[in-house]
mmCIF file of C-alpha atoms in Angstrom:
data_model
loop_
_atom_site.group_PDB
_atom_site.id
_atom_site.type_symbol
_atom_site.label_atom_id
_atom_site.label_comp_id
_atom_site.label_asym_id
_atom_site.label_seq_id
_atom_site.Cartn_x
_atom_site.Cartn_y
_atom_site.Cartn_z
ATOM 1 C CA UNK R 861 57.596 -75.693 23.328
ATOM 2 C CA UNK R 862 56.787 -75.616 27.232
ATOM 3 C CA UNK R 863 53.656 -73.369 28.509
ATOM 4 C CA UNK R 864 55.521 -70.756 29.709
ATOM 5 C CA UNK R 865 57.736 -70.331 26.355
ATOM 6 C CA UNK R 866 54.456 -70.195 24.094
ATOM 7 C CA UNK R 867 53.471 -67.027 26.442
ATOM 8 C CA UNK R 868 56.901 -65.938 25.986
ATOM 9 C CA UNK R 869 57.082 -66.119 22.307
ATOM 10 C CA UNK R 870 56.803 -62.647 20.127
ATOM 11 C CA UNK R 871 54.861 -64.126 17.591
ATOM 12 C CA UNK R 872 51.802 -65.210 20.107
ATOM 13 C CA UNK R 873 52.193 -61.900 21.917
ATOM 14 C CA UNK R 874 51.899 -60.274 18.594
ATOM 15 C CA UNK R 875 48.849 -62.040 17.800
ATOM 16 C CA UNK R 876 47.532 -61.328 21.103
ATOM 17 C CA UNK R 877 48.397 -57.428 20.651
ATOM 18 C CA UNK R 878 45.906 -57.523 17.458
ATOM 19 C CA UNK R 879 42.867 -59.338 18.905
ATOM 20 C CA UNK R 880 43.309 -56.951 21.741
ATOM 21 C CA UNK R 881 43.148 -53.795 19.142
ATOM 22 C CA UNK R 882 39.828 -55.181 17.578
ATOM 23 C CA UNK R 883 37.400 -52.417 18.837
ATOM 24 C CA UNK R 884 39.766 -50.516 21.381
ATOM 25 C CA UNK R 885 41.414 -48.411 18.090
ATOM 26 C CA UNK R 886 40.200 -45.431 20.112
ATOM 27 C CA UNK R 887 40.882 -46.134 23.721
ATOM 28 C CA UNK R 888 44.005 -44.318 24.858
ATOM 29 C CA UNK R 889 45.900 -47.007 26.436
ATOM 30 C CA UNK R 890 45.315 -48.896 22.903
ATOM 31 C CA UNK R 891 46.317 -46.033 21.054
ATOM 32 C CA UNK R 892 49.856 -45.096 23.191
ATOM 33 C CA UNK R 893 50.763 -48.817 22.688
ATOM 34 C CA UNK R 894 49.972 -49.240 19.183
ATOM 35 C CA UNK R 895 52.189 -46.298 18.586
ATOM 36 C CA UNK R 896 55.014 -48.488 19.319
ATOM 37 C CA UNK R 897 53.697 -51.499 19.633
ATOM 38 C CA UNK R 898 56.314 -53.859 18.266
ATOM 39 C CA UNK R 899 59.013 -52.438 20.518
ATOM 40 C CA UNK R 900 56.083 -53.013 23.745
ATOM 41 C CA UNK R 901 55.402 -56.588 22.441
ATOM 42 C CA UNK R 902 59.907 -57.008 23.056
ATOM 43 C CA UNK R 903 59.139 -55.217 26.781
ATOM 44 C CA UNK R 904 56.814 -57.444 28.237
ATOM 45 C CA UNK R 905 58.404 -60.478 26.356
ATOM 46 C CA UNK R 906 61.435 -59.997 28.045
ATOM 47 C CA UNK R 907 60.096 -58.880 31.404
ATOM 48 C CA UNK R 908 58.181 -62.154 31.327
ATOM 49 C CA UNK R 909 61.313 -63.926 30.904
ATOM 50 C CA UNK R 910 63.194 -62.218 33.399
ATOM 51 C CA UNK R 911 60.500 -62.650 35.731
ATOM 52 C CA UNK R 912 59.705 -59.082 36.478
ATOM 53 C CA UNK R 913 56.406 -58.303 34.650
ATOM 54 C CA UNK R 914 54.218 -56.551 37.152
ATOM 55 C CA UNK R 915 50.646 -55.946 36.618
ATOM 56 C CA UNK R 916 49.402 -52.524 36.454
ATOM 57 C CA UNK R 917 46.786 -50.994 38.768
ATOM 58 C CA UNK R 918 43.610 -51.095 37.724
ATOM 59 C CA UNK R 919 40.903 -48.240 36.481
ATOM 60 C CA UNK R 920 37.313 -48.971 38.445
ATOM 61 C CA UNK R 921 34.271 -48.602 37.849
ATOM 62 C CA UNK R 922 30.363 -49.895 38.713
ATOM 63 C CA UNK R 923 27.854 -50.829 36.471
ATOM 64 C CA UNK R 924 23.959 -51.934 37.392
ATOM 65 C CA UNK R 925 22.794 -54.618 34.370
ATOM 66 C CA UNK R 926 21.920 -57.208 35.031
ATOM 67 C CA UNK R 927 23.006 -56.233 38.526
ATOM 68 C CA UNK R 928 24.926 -54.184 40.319
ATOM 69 C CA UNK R 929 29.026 -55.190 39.352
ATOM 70 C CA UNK R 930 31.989 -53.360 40.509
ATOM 71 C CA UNK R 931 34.492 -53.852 37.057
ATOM 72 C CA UNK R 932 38.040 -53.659 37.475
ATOM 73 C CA UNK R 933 39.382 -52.334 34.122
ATOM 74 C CA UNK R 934 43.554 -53.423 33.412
ATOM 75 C CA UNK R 935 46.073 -51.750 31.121
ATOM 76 C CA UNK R 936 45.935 -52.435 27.489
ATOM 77 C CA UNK R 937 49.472 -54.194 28.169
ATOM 78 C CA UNK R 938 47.805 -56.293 30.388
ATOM 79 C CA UNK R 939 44.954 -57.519 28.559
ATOM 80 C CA UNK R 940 47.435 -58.501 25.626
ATOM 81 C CA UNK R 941 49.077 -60.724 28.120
ATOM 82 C CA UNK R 942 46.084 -62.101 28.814
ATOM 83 C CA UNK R 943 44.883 -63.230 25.952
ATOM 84 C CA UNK R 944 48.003 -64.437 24.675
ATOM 85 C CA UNK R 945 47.728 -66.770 28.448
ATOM 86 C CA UNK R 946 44.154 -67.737 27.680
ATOM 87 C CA UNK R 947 44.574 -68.342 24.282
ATOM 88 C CA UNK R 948 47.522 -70.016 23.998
ATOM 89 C CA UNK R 949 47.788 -72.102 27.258
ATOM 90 C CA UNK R 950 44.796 -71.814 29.405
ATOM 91 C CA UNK R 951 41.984 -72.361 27.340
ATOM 92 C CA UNK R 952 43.570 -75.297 24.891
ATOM 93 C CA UNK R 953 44.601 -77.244 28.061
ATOM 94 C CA UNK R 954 41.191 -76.893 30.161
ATOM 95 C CA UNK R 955 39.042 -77.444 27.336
ATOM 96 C CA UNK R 956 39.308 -81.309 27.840
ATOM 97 C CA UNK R 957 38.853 -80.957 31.477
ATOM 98 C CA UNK R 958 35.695 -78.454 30.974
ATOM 99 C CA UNK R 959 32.762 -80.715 31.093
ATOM 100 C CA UNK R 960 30.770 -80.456 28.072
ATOM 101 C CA UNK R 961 27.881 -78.398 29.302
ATOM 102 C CA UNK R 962 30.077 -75.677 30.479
ATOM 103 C CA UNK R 963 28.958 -72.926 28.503
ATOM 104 C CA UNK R 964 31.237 -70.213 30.124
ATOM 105 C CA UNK R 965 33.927 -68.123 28.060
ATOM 106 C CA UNK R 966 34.898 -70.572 25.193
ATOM 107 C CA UNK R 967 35.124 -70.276 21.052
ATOM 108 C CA UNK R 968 31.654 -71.852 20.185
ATOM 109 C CA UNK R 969 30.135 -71.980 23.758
ATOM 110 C CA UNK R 970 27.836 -69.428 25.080
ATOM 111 C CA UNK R 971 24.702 -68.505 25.555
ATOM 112 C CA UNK R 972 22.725 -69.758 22.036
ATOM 113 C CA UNK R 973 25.068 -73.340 22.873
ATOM 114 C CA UNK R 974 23.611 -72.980 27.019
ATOM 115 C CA UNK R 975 19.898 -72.684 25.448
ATOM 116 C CA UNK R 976 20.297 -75.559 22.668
ATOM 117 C CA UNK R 977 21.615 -78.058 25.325
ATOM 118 C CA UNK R 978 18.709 -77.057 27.698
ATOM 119 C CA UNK R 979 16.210 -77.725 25.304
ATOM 120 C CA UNK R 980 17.492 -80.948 24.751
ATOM 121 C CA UNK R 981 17.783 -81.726 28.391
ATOM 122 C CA UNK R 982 14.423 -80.680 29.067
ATOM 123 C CA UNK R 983 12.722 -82.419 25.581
ATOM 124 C CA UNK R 984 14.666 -85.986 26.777
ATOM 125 C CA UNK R 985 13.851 -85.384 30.079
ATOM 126 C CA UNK R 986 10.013 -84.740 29.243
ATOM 127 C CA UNK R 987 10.057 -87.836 26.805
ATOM 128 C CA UNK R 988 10.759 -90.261 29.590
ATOM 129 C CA UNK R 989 9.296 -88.785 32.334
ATOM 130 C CA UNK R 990 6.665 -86.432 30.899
ATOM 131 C CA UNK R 991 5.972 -83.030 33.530
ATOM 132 C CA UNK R 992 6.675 -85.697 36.922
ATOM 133 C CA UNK R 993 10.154 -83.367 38.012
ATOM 134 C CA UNK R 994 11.577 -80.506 38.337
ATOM 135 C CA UNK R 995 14.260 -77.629 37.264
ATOM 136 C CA UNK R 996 17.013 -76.759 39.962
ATOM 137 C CA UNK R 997 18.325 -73.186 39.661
ATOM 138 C CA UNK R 998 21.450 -72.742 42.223
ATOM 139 C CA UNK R 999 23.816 -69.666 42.234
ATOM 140 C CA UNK R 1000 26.738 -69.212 43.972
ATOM 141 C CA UNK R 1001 26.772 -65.826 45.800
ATOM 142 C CA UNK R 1002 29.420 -63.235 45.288
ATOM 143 C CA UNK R 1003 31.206 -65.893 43.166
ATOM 144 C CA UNK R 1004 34.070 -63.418 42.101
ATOM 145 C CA UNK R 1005 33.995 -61.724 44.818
ATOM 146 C CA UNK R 1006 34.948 -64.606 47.723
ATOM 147 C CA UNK R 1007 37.452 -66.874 45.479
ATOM 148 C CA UNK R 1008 39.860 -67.799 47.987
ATOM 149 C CA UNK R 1009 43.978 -66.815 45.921
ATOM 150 C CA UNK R 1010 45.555 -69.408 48.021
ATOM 151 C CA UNK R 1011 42.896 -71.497 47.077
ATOM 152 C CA UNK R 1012 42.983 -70.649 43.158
ATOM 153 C CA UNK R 1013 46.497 -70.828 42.853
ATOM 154 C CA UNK R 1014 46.246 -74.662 43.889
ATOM 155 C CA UNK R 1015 43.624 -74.555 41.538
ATOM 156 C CA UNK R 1016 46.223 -73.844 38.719
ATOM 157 C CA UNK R 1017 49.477 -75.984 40.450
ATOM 158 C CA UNK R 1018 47.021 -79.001 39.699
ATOM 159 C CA UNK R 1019 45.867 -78.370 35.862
ATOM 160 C CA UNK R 1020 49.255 -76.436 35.069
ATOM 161 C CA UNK R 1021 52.615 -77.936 36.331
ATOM 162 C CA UNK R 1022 55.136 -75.232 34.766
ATOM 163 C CA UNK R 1023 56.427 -73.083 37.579
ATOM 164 C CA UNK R 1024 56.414 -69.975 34.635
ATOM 165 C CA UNK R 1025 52.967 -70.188 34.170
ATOM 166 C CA UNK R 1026 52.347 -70.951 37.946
ATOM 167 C CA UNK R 1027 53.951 -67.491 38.772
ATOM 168 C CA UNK R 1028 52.264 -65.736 36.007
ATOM 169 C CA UNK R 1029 48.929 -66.634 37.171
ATOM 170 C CA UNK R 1030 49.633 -66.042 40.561
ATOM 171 C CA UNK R 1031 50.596 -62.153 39.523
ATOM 172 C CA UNK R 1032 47.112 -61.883 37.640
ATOM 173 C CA UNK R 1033 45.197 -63.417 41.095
ATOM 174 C CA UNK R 1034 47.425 -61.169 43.673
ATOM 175 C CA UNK R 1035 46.411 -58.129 41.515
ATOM 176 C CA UNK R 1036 43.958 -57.527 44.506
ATOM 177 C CA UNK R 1037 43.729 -57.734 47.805
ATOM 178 C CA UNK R 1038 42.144 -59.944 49.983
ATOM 179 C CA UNK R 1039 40.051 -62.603 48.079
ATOM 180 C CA UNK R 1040 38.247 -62.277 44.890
ATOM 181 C CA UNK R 1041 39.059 -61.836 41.350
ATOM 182 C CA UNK R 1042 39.026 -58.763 39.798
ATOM 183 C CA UNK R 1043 35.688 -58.564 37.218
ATOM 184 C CA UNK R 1044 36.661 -57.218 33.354
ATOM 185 C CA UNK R 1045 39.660 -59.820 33.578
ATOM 186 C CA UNK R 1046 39.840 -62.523 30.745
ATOM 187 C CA UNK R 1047 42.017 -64.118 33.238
ATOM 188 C CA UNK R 1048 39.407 -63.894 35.480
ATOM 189 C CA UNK R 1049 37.040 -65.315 33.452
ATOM 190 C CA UNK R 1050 39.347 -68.581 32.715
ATOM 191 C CA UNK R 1051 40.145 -68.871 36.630
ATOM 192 C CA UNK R 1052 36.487 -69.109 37.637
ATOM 193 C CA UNK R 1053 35.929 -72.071 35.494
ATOM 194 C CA UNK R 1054 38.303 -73.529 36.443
ATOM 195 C CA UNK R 1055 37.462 -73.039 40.141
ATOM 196 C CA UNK R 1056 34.341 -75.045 39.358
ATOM 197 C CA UNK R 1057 35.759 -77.395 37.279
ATOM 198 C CA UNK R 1058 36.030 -80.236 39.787
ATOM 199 C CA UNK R 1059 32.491 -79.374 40.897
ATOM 200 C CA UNK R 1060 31.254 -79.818 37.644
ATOM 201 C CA UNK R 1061 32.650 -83.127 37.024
ATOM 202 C CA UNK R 1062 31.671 -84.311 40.898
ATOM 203 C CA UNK R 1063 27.856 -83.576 40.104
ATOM 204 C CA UNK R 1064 28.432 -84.974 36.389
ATOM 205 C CA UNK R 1065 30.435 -88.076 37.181
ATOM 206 C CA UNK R 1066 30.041 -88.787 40.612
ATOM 207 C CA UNK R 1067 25.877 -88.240 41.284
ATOM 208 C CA UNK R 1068 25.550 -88.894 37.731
ATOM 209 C CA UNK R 1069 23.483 -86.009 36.991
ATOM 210 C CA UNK R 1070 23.044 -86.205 33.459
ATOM 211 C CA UNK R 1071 20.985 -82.872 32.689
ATOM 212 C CA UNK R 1072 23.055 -80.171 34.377
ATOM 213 C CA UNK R 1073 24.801 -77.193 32.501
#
């Protein structure tokens, strides 16, 4: 089965429809489409093959912690799309390209995995060189915010050679004008990575940085 068929197939979409009910039972976009849910899951299966899905405008909001985020919130349709892209094709295929520090948006990553490795980095680090260095913090500003679409969908033409899944992503990137990628998306979430996946392996591989996460 190609990438763009396991999107397209009912029984992932299904799937993808009840991880995307766990805790939204009470939301009303969750609620309209679980009313008739199976005949929804047929909709966007066959607008996905017919090449017509379109993504639906999004609800927006701000919130201040840790800092101040504008969040772009999609349909309930939408995020069942997503995960069932994520899931099913982005996420199994970039895992071997993630490096291994890469702590960001992946089943058994996070933040306790982010700490663990750090603590190792900084207890092998102090074992051969005792206090004599340093930690180097960097952040990229407005990450989100400035990701070039042109830019990210050449991102995905290189990891992600199926013209299906190529247009697919492209709809979730376009969902906004100008650059950036719209916050609250899982797709979002996925694309940043992989954004920075080539960096990654550059300062991994190439300066041979061996503690960096």
């Amino acid at each position: 089965m190609g990438d763009f068929q396991t999107v397209t197939s009912y029984e992932n979409l299904y799937v993808s429809y009840k991880k995307s009910m766990r805790g939204k039972g009470k939301k009303k976009g969750a609620i309209m489409f679980n009313s008739t849910a199976l005949e929804n899951i047929l909709v966007i299966k066959r607008q996905l093959e017919e090449r017509t899905y379109q993504v639906s405008p999004y609800a927006e909001f701000v919130v201040s912690e840790p800092k101040k985020r504008v969040i772009k919130s999609g349909s309930f349709r939408d995020k069942v799309l997503q995960h069932c892209l994520c899931d099913f094709v982005l996420l199994p295929r970039m895992k071997e390209c993630f490096i291994v520090d890469n702590y960001a948006g992946q089943i058994g990553k996070g933040t306790l995995f982010g700490l663990d490795r750090l603590s190792s980095h900084l207890l092998s680090f102090y074992q051969e060189h005792q206090c004599d260095g340093y930690v180097l913090k960097c952040d990229i500003t407005k990450f989100f915010y400035s990701i070039d679409h042109d830019v990210m969908k050449s991102v995905v033409r290189h990891f992600f050679p199926d013209e299906g899944i190529q247009w697919l992503c492209g709809l979730f990137i376009d969902s906004t004008d100008g650059n950036g990628l719209p916050l609250g998306n899982q797709c979002s979430q996925v694309f940043a990575l992989m954004y920075l996946a080539e960096l990654d392996s550059f300062i991994t591989e190439e300066l041979g940085c061996k503690r960096y996460g």
